[in-house]
XYZ file of C-alpha atoms in Angstrom:
691
model
C -107.380 147.318 -15.840
C -106.189 147.514 -18.638
C -107.446 150.252 -20.297
C -110.900 149.220 -23.286
C -110.561 150.163 -26.749
C -112.957 149.973 -29.889
C -113.208 151.158 -33.182
C -115.794 154.200 -32.987
C -115.961 155.248 -37.021
C -117.494 158.226 -37.906
C -120.303 158.486 -36.218
C -120.877 162.549 -37.344
C -122.560 161.908 -40.170
C -124.029 158.276 -40.251
C -125.747 159.258 -43.451
C -122.252 159.924 -45.411
C -121.080 156.492 -44.898
C -121.504 153.955 -47.924
C -124.095 150.862 -46.874
C -123.144 147.478 -46.689
C -125.436 144.457 -45.891
C -125.821 142.829 -42.915
C -127.375 140.233 -42.185
C -130.075 141.076 -44.700
C -130.616 145.007 -43.108
C -127.845 148.007 -45.027
C -126.539 149.512 -42.143
C -123.774 152.163 -41.723
C -120.163 150.481 -42.558
C -119.057 151.516 -38.651
C -121.956 149.767 -37.482
C -121.139 146.889 -40.243
C -116.769 146.619 -39.000
C -118.402 146.849 -35.169
C -120.875 143.790 -35.715
C -118.784 141.381 -37.554
C -115.721 142.716 -34.868
C -115.809 139.989 -31.862
C -116.427 142.217 -28.976
C -117.374 144.808 -31.089
C -113.441 146.019 -31.028
C -112.743 145.394 -27.611
C -109.455 144.577 -26.586
C -107.999 144.301 -23.119
C -104.805 142.242 -21.652
C -103.610 138.901 -21.993
C -105.436 138.126 -18.014
C -108.573 140.331 -19.028
C -108.717 138.737 -21.969
C -109.007 135.735 -20.435
C -111.968 136.100 -18.343
C -113.711 137.600 -21.356
C -113.148 134.314 -23.236
C -114.928 133.092 -20.936
C -118.432 133.800 -22.022
C -119.449 133.223 -25.364
C -119.230 136.496 -27.738
C -123.054 137.041 -29.560
C -123.949 140.222 -31.328
C -127.057 141.553 -31.452
C -128.799 144.622 -33.957
C -131.573 146.093 -32.059
C -132.830 147.847 -35.409
C -133.685 151.944 -34.854
C -136.996 152.846 -34.867
C -136.292 155.520 -37.476
C -133.378 156.966 -38.800
C -130.149 155.392 -39.213
C -128.370 153.243 -37.249
C -124.915 153.598 -35.217
C -123.272 151.366 -33.598
C -123.828 153.525 -29.271
C -127.371 152.843 -30.299
C -128.123 149.899 -32.316
C -125.041 147.315 -31.140
C -125.294 145.254 -28.773
C -123.526 142.645 -27.144
C -124.595 139.213 -25.178
C -122.571 137.374 -23.661
C -123.074 133.995 -22.029
C -121.406 131.952 -19.125
C -119.968 128.654 -21.111
C -120.449 127.151 -17.867
C -123.823 128.506 -16.497
C -125.677 128.654 -19.728
C -128.483 130.638 -17.748
C -126.081 133.213 -16.890
C -126.352 136.486 -19.706
C -126.126 139.724 -19.567
C -126.997 142.309 -22.708
C -123.947 144.849 -22.777
C -124.096 148.380 -25.032
C -121.962 148.854 -26.840
C -118.106 149.757 -26.122
C -119.442 148.555 -21.967
C -118.031 145.234 -21.608
C -116.131 145.442 -18.125
C -114.000 142.606 -17.445
C -113.622 143.793 -13.679
C -117.347 143.232 -13.496
C -117.306 139.887 -14.968
C -114.605 138.693 -12.800
C -116.692 139.094 -9.742
C -119.525 136.793 -11.225
C -117.499 134.197 -12.206
C -116.043 134.026 -8.875
C -119.568 134.503 -7.729
C -121.126 131.379 -10.154
C -121.027 127.685 -8.934
C -121.368 126.195 -11.829
C -117.750 127.699 -12.985
C -115.036 124.799 -12.103
C -112.568 125.477 -9.243
C -109.573 125.105 -11.746
C -110.899 128.363 -13.950
C -111.222 129.878 -11.141
C -107.943 128.889 -9.194
C -106.143 130.419 -12.544
C -107.951 133.308 -12.644
C -106.926 133.654 -8.996
C -103.475 133.539 -9.108
C -103.142 136.249 -12.397
C -105.582 138.347 -10.838
C -105.097 140.977 -7.252
C -108.910 141.768 -7.361
C -110.704 141.696 -4.368
C -112.756 138.066 -4.933
C -109.868 136.845 -6.398
C -107.668 137.271 -3.024
C -110.773 135.772 -1.451
C -111.242 132.942 -3.196
C -106.939 132.113 -3.289
C -107.240 131.731 0.758
C -109.812 129.932 1.086
C -108.905 128.041 -1.214
C -105.402 127.222 0.460
C -107.527 127.062 3.648
C -109.649 124.087 2.633
C -106.678 122.051 0.658
C -104.798 122.534 4.053
C -107.273 121.352 5.627
C -107.765 118.443 3.146
C -103.958 117.803 3.908
C -104.124 117.698 7.415
C -106.571 114.997 7.867
C -104.129 112.551 5.533
C -101.349 114.108 7.595
C -103.626 112.138 9.658
C -105.342 108.999 8.746
C -101.300 108.039 8.028
C -100.224 108.763 11.466
C -103.374 106.248 12.059
C -102.839 103.972 10.084
C -99.067 103.503 10.873
C -100.543 103.199 14.866
C -102.540 100.377 14.019
C -99.891 98.766 12.221
C -97.153 98.768 15.479
C -99.809 98.024 18.216
C -99.872 95.048 16.211
C -96.385 94.699 15.642
C -95.475 95.818 19.661
C -98.433 96.548 21.109
C -95.877 98.106 24.481
C -94.671 100.106 22.189
C -97.933 101.066 21.397
C -99.176 101.645 24.546
C -96.549 103.644 25.489
C -96.499 106.393 22.505
C -100.403 106.673 23.543
C -99.134 107.454 27.278
C -96.220 110.095 26.015
C -99.082 111.635 23.673
C -101.751 112.575 25.643
C -98.829 113.505 27.729
C -97.147 115.890 24.856
C -100.960 117.583 24.471
C -101.559 118.295 27.856
C -100.981 122.637 28.846
C -101.225 124.470 31.793
C -105.320 125.937 31.497
C -105.412 129.134 32.491
C -108.373 131.354 31.927
C -108.695 136.044 32.432
C -111.511 137.188 32.207
C -111.781 138.740 29.533
C -111.681 134.990 28.023
C -114.079 134.082 30.985
C -116.648 136.654 29.920
C -116.486 135.504 25.916
C -117.548 131.732 27.024
C -120.236 133.210 29.988
C -121.617 135.577 26.812
C -121.600 132.313 24.027
C -123.239 129.767 27.535
C -126.046 133.081 27.227
C -126.643 132.420 23.630
C -127.030 128.808 23.947
C -128.618 128.774 27.006
C -131.653 131.473 25.321
C -131.831 130.270 21.694
C -132.314 126.825 22.760
C -134.410 127.482 25.644
C -132.886 125.771 28.850
C -134.042 126.644 31.797
C -131.147 129.142 33.864
C -131.115 126.882 36.933
C -129.870 124.140 34.512
C -126.023 125.733 34.430
C -125.626 124.726 38.133
C -127.194 120.801 37.550
C -123.762 119.294 39.336
C -123.598 117.247 36.324
C -123.529 120.122 34.278
C -121.078 121.694 36.245
C -118.980 118.099 36.031
C -119.181 118.399 32.189
C -117.581 122.641 32.288
C -115.043 121.176 34.289
C -114.506 117.862 32.033
C -114.069 120.366 29.074
C -112.302 123.347 31.180
C -111.569 123.252 34.511
C -109.860 126.910 35.075
C -114.165 127.806 33.381
C -115.864 125.729 36.392
C -115.004 129.201 38.843
C -116.136 131.978 36.433
C -119.034 129.606 35.533
C -122.316 132.012 36.035
C -125.284 131.518 38.549
C -128.787 131.051 36.694
C -129.189 134.684 38.198
C -126.021 136.536 36.255
C -127.943 134.285 33.660
C -131.547 136.245 34.215
C -129.980 139.367 34.693
C -125.733 140.596 33.221
C -126.103 137.362 30.628
C -129.709 138.572 29.562
C -128.888 142.324 29.175
C -125.563 142.029 27.590
C -126.720 139.416 24.821
C -130.372 141.308 24.520
C -127.678 144.873 23.440
C -126.017 142.921 21.121
C -129.120 141.457 19.280
C -130.254 145.174 18.613
C -127.286 146.130 16.978
C -127.034 142.674 15.040
C -130.876 143.269 14.023
C -130.336 147.299 12.852
C -127.500 145.837 10.541
C -129.331 142.897 9.201
C -132.162 145.824 8.827
C -130.180 148.404 6.967
C -128.415 145.901 4.139
C -131.895 145.181 2.921
C -132.713 148.735 0.686
C -135.692 150.420 1.029
C -137.760 151.256 4.116
C -139.190 149.308 6.285
C -142.022 148.411 7.687
C -144.449 148.239 11.542
C -146.130 145.201 12.197
C -149.010 144.556 15.490
C -150.565 141.687 16.415
C -152.519 141.641 19.846
C -153.521 138.467 20.999
C -154.013 136.465 25.011
C -150.804 135.144 25.667
C -150.732 131.644 27.955
C -151.937 133.439 30.921
C -154.907 134.493 29.453
C -152.942 138.317 29.862
C -153.741 140.380 26.528
C -150.423 141.913 24.584
C -149.961 143.440 21.562
C -146.237 142.778 19.261
C -144.818 144.190 17.255
C -142.401 143.560 14.841
C -140.292 145.270 12.192
C -139.671 144.126 8.659
C -138.029 144.640 4.960
C -138.369 142.034 2.259
C -136.533 139.177 3.571
C -136.768 139.914 6.887
C -138.515 140.045 9.690
C -137.552 141.203 13.553
C -139.599 140.976 16.853
C -139.241 144.877 18.322
C -140.871 143.865 22.020
C -144.152 143.368 23.502
C -146.591 145.858 25.387
C -149.434 144.394 27.807
C -152.396 146.355 27.859
C -153.394 145.634 31.939
C -156.910 147.410 32.429
C -156.875 149.450 29.010
C -159.852 147.932 26.061
C -158.672 147.152 23.127
C -159.423 150.098 21.170
C -158.272 151.799 18.239
C -157.896 154.227 19.634
C -155.779 152.458 22.051
C -153.980 150.699 18.989
C -153.754 154.039 17.570
C -151.534 155.910 20.782
C -149.105 152.513 20.644
C -148.288 152.471 16.603
C -148.169 155.930 17.079
C -145.323 156.623 20.021
C -143.957 153.391 18.260
C -143.244 155.948 15.355
C -142.734 158.859 17.255
C -139.494 160.363 15.445
C -138.694 158.813 13.059
C -141.879 158.020 10.279
C -139.826 158.873 7.686
C -137.506 155.175 7.920
C -140.887 153.611 7.956
C -143.435 153.061 4.605
C -146.231 150.955 5.630
C -147.914 149.688 9.315
C -149.280 145.996 8.563
C -152.124 144.820 10.954
C -154.596 142.138 11.240
C -158.200 142.314 9.286
C -160.332 143.822 11.426
C -163.022 145.937 12.239
C -161.010 147.917 14.972
C -157.764 147.626 12.988
C -159.062 149.131 10.140
C -160.524 151.969 12.858
C -157.142 152.647 14.434
C -155.924 153.163 10.653
C -158.341 155.675 9.913
C -157.427 157.536 13.355
C -153.454 156.678 11.681
C -153.780 157.870 8.116
C -154.658 161.496 9.490
C -151.361 162.024 11.692
C -149.457 159.749 9.379
C -150.307 160.880 5.631
C -147.651 159.046 3.945
C -147.466 155.522 5.105
C -149.865 153.200 3.916
C -152.503 151.134 6.527
C -152.137 147.234 4.707
C -154.366 144.149 6.209
C -152.701 141.275 6.601
C -152.849 138.918 3.674
C -152.349 135.221 5.605
C -155.086 136.876 8.343
C -157.116 137.718 5.174
C -157.191 133.841 3.788
C -157.466 132.075 7.223
C -160.752 133.652 7.604
C -161.524 132.987 3.985
C -160.737 129.116 4.571
C -163.106 129.387 7.857
C -165.579 131.388 5.772
C -165.640 127.841 3.164
C -165.580 125.786 6.006
C -168.176 126.608 7.429
C -170.362 125.666 4.750
C -172.498 123.160 6.138
C -171.505 120.415 3.495
C -167.969 121.489 3.602
C -168.085 121.392 7.495
C -169.828 117.482 7.848
C -166.688 116.924 5.701
C -164.202 117.861 7.032
C -165.562 117.008 10.572
C -166.189 112.624 9.475
C -162.419 112.586 8.260
C -161.321 114.626 11.290
C -163.583 111.415 13.276
C -161.762 108.708 11.224
C -158.344 110.173 11.844
C -158.831 110.346 15.845
C -159.900 107.023 15.575
C -157.298 105.349 13.711
C -155.206 107.575 16.225
C -156.755 106.357 19.662
C -156.985 101.583 19.000
C -152.576 101.322 18.751
C -152.729 97.824 17.680
C -155.078 99.361 14.645
C -153.312 101.568 13.525
C -150.400 99.358 13.128
C -151.557 96.991 11.868
C -152.765 99.245 8.761
C -149.441 101.080 8.864
C -148.052 97.548 8.499
C -151.175 97.178 5.555
C -149.775 100.253 4.083
C -146.157 99.355 3.694
C -147.321 96.278 1.343
C -149.094 98.563 -1.026
C -147.304 101.690 -1.072
C -142.943 100.127 0.098
C -142.024 103.309 2.046
C -144.074 105.895 0.688
C -146.382 105.272 3.828
C -147.836 107.783 5.322
C -149.439 108.143 9.408
C -152.473 109.695 10.144
C -153.133 113.226 11.457
C -154.975 115.296 13.416
C -155.482 118.586 13.326
C -158.007 120.997 15.503
C -161.062 121.611 13.497
C -160.586 125.562 14.063
C -157.047 125.122 12.292
C -158.720 126.326 8.939
C -155.801 125.807 6.849
C -154.668 122.764 7.286
C -158.228 120.884 6.852
C -156.915 119.360 3.586
C -153.832 117.583 5.078
C -155.940 115.801 7.440
C -158.100 114.880 4.114
C -155.034 114.414 1.736
C -153.477 111.977 3.958
C -156.909 109.506 4.521
C -157.487 109.855 0.373
C -154.071 108.739 -0.221
C -154.487 105.722 2.764
C -158.181 104.542 1.720
C -157.037 101.369 -0.706
C -155.895 100.340 2.807
C -158.511 101.981 4.950
C -161.498 100.382 2.682
C -160.685 97.289 4.597
C -159.528 98.178 8.243
C -163.022 96.148 9.115
C -162.266 93.048 7.478
C -158.923 92.778 9.815
C -158.851 90.785 12.482
C -156.737 93.420 14.490
C -160.552 95.599 14.170
C -163.022 92.004 14.817
C -160.580 91.938 18.059
C -160.655 95.925 19.467
C -164.143 96.045 18.707
C -164.863 92.733 19.202
C -163.441 94.290 23.218
C -164.924 98.253 23.456
C -168.809 97.002 22.399
C -168.522 94.539 25.938
C -167.734 97.455 27.857
C -170.439 100.654 28.518
C -169.171 103.893 28.859
C -170.365 105.832 32.181
C -173.632 107.149 30.638
C -174.653 103.191 29.259
C -174.474 103.811 25.925
C -171.951 101.114 24.227
C -167.963 101.604 23.417
C -168.737 100.102 20.265
C -170.707 102.720 19.061
C -167.663 104.331 17.441
C -166.348 101.375 15.574
C -170.092 100.922 13.490
C -170.145 104.674 13.005
C -166.113 103.815 11.739
C -167.921 101.275 9.406
C -171.151 103.389 8.690
C -168.964 105.716 7.165
C -167.035 103.862 5.075
C -169.494 102.151 3.162
C -170.940 105.953 2.894
C -170.329 108.879 -0.624
C -167.064 109.911 2.284
C -165.183 109.925 -0.063
C -166.276 111.770 -3.083
C -167.441 114.327 -0.556
C -163.150 113.960 0.647
C -162.216 114.115 -3.183
C -164.311 117.364 -3.241
C -163.562 119.330 -0.071
C -160.044 118.408 -0.182
C -160.239 119.792 -4.265
C -161.646 122.716 -3.352
C -159.320 123.703 0.049
C -155.953 122.564 -1.213
C -155.333 126.000 -3.303
C -156.204 127.923 -0.846
C -154.062 126.696 1.652
C -151.321 126.303 -1.020
C -151.502 130.224 -2.052
C -152.048 131.278 2.176
C -148.790 129.120 2.631
C -146.779 130.640 0.141
C -147.929 134.327 1.436
C -147.129 134.030 4.539
C -143.320 133.895 4.251
C -141.210 137.257 4.606
C -139.459 137.838 1.627
C -142.789 137.631 -0.793
C -143.502 141.369 -2.468
C -146.037 143.117 -2.792
C -146.849 142.636 -6.180
C -147.277 139.006 -5.888
C -150.894 139.796 -3.680
C -153.539 141.036 -6.756
C -152.156 137.619 -9.215
C -152.205 135.191 -5.784
C -155.924 136.252 -5.050
C -157.574 137.098 -8.851
C -156.040 133.472 -9.361
C -158.252 131.697 -6.323
C -161.210 134.096 -6.292
C -161.444 132.372 -9.783
C -161.088 128.734 -8.322
C -163.378 129.711 -5.975
C -165.881 130.996 -8.749
C -165.247 127.921 -10.750
C -164.106 125.552 -8.420
C -162.867 122.680 -9.986
C -165.459 119.474 -11.142
C -164.885 117.189 -7.963
C -165.914 119.909 -5.926
C -168.856 121.279 -7.560
C -170.045 117.487 -7.311
C -170.650 117.778 -3.727
C -171.192 122.076 -4.246
C -175.554 123.329 -4.273
C -176.480 125.867 -6.570
C -176.895 127.657 -3.002
C -172.797 126.729 -1.540
C -171.689 128.248 -5.033
C -173.288 131.112 -4.521
C -171.584 131.236 -1.040
C -168.244 130.278 -2.411
C -168.310 133.083 -5.042
C -169.840 135.759 -2.138
C -166.666 134.704 0.053
C -164.225 135.536 -2.753
C -165.370 139.292 -2.949
C -165.884 140.254 0.493
C -162.900 138.959 1.815
C -161.224 140.740 -1.135
C -163.358 143.615 -1.666
C -164.801 143.742 2.383
C -168.289 145.135 2.980
C -169.687 146.922 6.220
C -168.900 144.705 8.504
C -165.533 142.325 6.608
C -162.889 143.968 5.704
C -161.367 143.899 2.448
C -157.459 142.870 2.004
C -157.171 144.933 -1.194
C -155.264 147.939 -1.194
C -153.885 150.144 -3.683
C -150.475 149.633 -3.178
C -150.922 146.156 -4.225
C -152.418 147.382 -7.150
C -149.496 149.662 -7.994
C -146.894 147.396 -6.790
C -147.780 144.863 -9.842
C -147.913 147.449 -12.190
C -144.713 148.384 -11.810
C -142.684 144.445 -11.399
C -142.340 143.804 -14.761
C -141.088 140.809 -13.903
C -144.479 139.030 -11.856
C -147.039 141.024 -15.010
C -144.820 138.851 -17.563
C -144.763 135.636 -15.582
C -148.560 135.797 -14.275
C -149.331 136.883 -18.537
C -146.730 134.102 -19.457
C -149.565 131.955 -17.100
C -152.957 133.292 -17.717
C -152.804 133.133 -21.208
C -153.768 137.398 -22.540
C -157.132 137.270 -22.486
C -157.587 136.372 -18.318
C -154.514 138.185 -17.824
C -156.338 141.659 -19.185
C -159.334 139.990 -17.067
C -156.358 140.621 -14.314
C -156.105 144.248 -14.885
C -159.243 144.764 -15.684
C -160.256 144.412 -12.030
C -159.161 147.434 -10.676
C -158.520 150.521 -11.989
C -156.008 153.223 -12.751
C -157.455 155.768 -9.957
C -156.354 152.399 -8.223
C -152.726 153.036 -9.119
C -152.484 156.894 -8.979
C -154.332 156.705 -5.117
C -151.096 154.601 -4.114
C -148.777 157.157 -5.662
C -150.652 159.769 -3.587
C -150.179 157.973 -0.635
C -147.047 158.066 -1.096
C -146.845 161.674 -1.019
C -149.058 162.394 1.619
C -152.068 162.700 0.788
C -150.511 165.389 -1.749
C -150.803 166.613 -5.672
C -147.478 168.567 -5.479
C -144.583 168.538 -7.462
C -143.514 165.482 -6.101
C -146.610 163.511 -6.768
C -146.683 165.191 -10.690
C -143.184 164.096 -11.459
C -143.958 160.381 -10.657
C -146.806 159.752 -11.989
C -145.629 161.565 -15.146
C -142.981 158.401 -15.284
C -144.895 156.101 -14.701
C -146.699 157.418 -17.837
C -143.572 157.040 -19.226
C -143.278 153.644 -18.290
C -146.188 152.270 -19.325
C -146.690 154.010 -22.696
C -142.638 152.295 -22.759
C -141.482 155.765 -23.602
C -137.676 156.882 -23.224
C -135.795 153.489 -23.881
C -138.446 151.153 -21.016
C -139.412 149.341 -24.741
C -135.900 147.253 -24.898
C -136.094 147.122 -20.407
C -139.128 145.635 -20.636
C -138.337 143.304 -24.105
C -135.931 141.700 -22.637
C -137.535 140.717 -18.906
C -140.526 139.918 -20.731
C -138.071 137.214 -22.338
C -136.078 136.158 -19.735
C -138.293 135.266 -17.641
C -140.443 133.482 -21.215
C -136.621 131.274 -20.899
C -136.010 130.644 -17.675
C -139.973 129.531 -16.596
C -140.090 126.879 -19.408
C -138.521 124.326 -17.332
C -139.650 125.966 -13.976
C -143.386 124.606 -16.107
C -142.225 121.375 -16.497
C -141.849 120.692 -12.786
C -145.271 120.825 -12.146
C -147.244 117.621 -10.781
C -149.344 116.479 -13.309
C -151.765 116.329 -10.987
C -151.585 120.345 -10.405
C -151.433 121.606 -14.368
C -154.822 122.128 -14.785
C -155.407 124.523 -11.705
C -154.122 127.922 -12.589
C -153.802 128.479 -9.080
C -151.416 126.444 -8.655
C -150.018 126.596 -10.862
C -148.797 130.296 -9.896
C -147.712 129.376 -7.268
C -145.355 127.461 -8.366
C -143.810 130.038 -10.876
C -143.511 132.528 -8.086
C -142.078 130.132 -5.730
C -139.395 130.055 -8.911
C -139.443 134.143 -10.055
C -137.507 135.372 -7.018
C -134.361 133.844 -8.119
C -135.416 135.218 -12.120
C -135.958 138.924 -10.771
C -137.987 141.000 -8.909
C -139.522 144.535 -9.397
C -137.106 145.967 -7.182
C -133.744 144.775 -9.226
C -135.438 146.255 -11.848
C -135.687 149.402 -11.148
C -132.195 149.448 -9.106
C -130.190 148.212 -12.457
C -131.900 151.090 -13.956
C -129.270 153.342 -15.242
C -131.096 156.849 -13.613
C -130.747 159.176 -15.662
C -133.490 161.339 -14.547
C -134.699 162.565 -11.138
C -138.268 161.024 -12.042
C -137.122 158.090 -12.823
C -134.858 158.399 -9.662
C -138.034 159.092 -7.808
C -140.395 155.881 -9.054
C -137.750 154.033 -8.215
């Protein structure tokens, strides 16, 4: 890269320099020159200058906290892409690097292809070479496609002018494409590997490989491969071993690409054959991988037994892990207590999705909610049970809703997270549903049912009478109340169950969920009595803080990561406002954060812990350069979230929990706490340690 140059000025004694007015502020001459000069005086060769010219140049003057301003500390450059205003970078004085900008230009999808091509023809950078190669391949592919299309047109004309010549050419083309089919053992091994992957990933029974029609297909595609085709026994042994070993290598490589330490997850359940198992997974943010399944056999599922399994998994490589995650049960809590004494530097955390599932289950057991869900389950089941009736309703719905019809769905009453969806579909179809008893198809189906008897002697038409009774009652009002209460909670659950959610999101989401339960929507309040409202508050509190019988979700790590993530803090503050944000911060205290740091240090108040606490104090106080960095984060988040908030549906804008979930879905594209800390110009061992 051509060397950059810039006027440095006499910065050794800024007080002796004459001061010049810069937009109402008196600044030294050197600072004024830097502010007034394009790119602050940096120059490059022709090619690199073109790279920088793709960005709008805006100068930024940062007023000094004390003393006279200098070009080094108080003059910055903001470069904004001319093709993508969302891409904006704030650069220190004399630090514009065209090479880094070049890489970002090629990565940006909004930069026109002709601009990238111009850069690729003059630059020898790796990103330019890769782009040029891909561009040439794409162009050649288009030319080949055009050539094939031209030949097809010529053949069509020839078929009309001289059919005999056309047929002769067609036969000859087949012969020209013919080649002797020879297959080496190495090539056969490659084909067997890919065939095995296809069978395993698509869950195809192994005996299909010996099906005569499958063999006929292989013979037509590649005759020479027929004799190398593996049997089902080879597929289930040799091929399975080969694919498994390579999958382990691929998984290890994927995990290593993601920064940070791993999290070990375990989940005990009973499989389809009724056998007790424990599944283990290894996770990092954005990736979750299966490790193995252990069959418990005759062993009792005690805390000591599970601790023994985890200890065996962590043995000799505990330093690669930062946390262990399991379900929030008393058994797992006892297991955590055992393991914490052995692995003092690991975090032992309950699964947030499991807690939310239990929370919805607790809510769904409140009498009025349970009765309402049961009634809507009956309506959905009733509609799906009578095909003629379902078709008539869907035809009527098509007239009312056009192509936006929604079919009735039934979920097991134990799938509490989907209760609201079943209610939602019924409410959506209510304009049609209310008129179902008047339909001729309904009267026909009902008449046939009334004439039949069940084995117990009761009429088969009892369900029709119940259906009509429900439609005449207050079920719609109850359904709207239940839907408005459960939908935000289910949305939060499904949002948090992804493998790309940072732990810093959990605390604000759950706090908003708790406030949603404390102050439910008006339609929900209308159907709940005082005892039910108190029950909602108690459920929310118990599932977060825990009781003697229930394991709470909140962990010191959730508090610490929330405090260390400036992006999520800025986003939450934007959604909640200052007052409610302060309430959220008061839901825990500094001791929770310090306890997480101490846990990370193995439970010791040693020098490492002291350095972390000291750097954290600087971060919270916005000392040592943090102030400007945090200011930039807040400015960026506010700027980007303006468009995100406009996308919130009108019906959701009054529910802060739904708004927060919507904002957090988009926040990763703006920035994360990990990006913030990795992007620091680490100038001390303490900053590096905290990062």
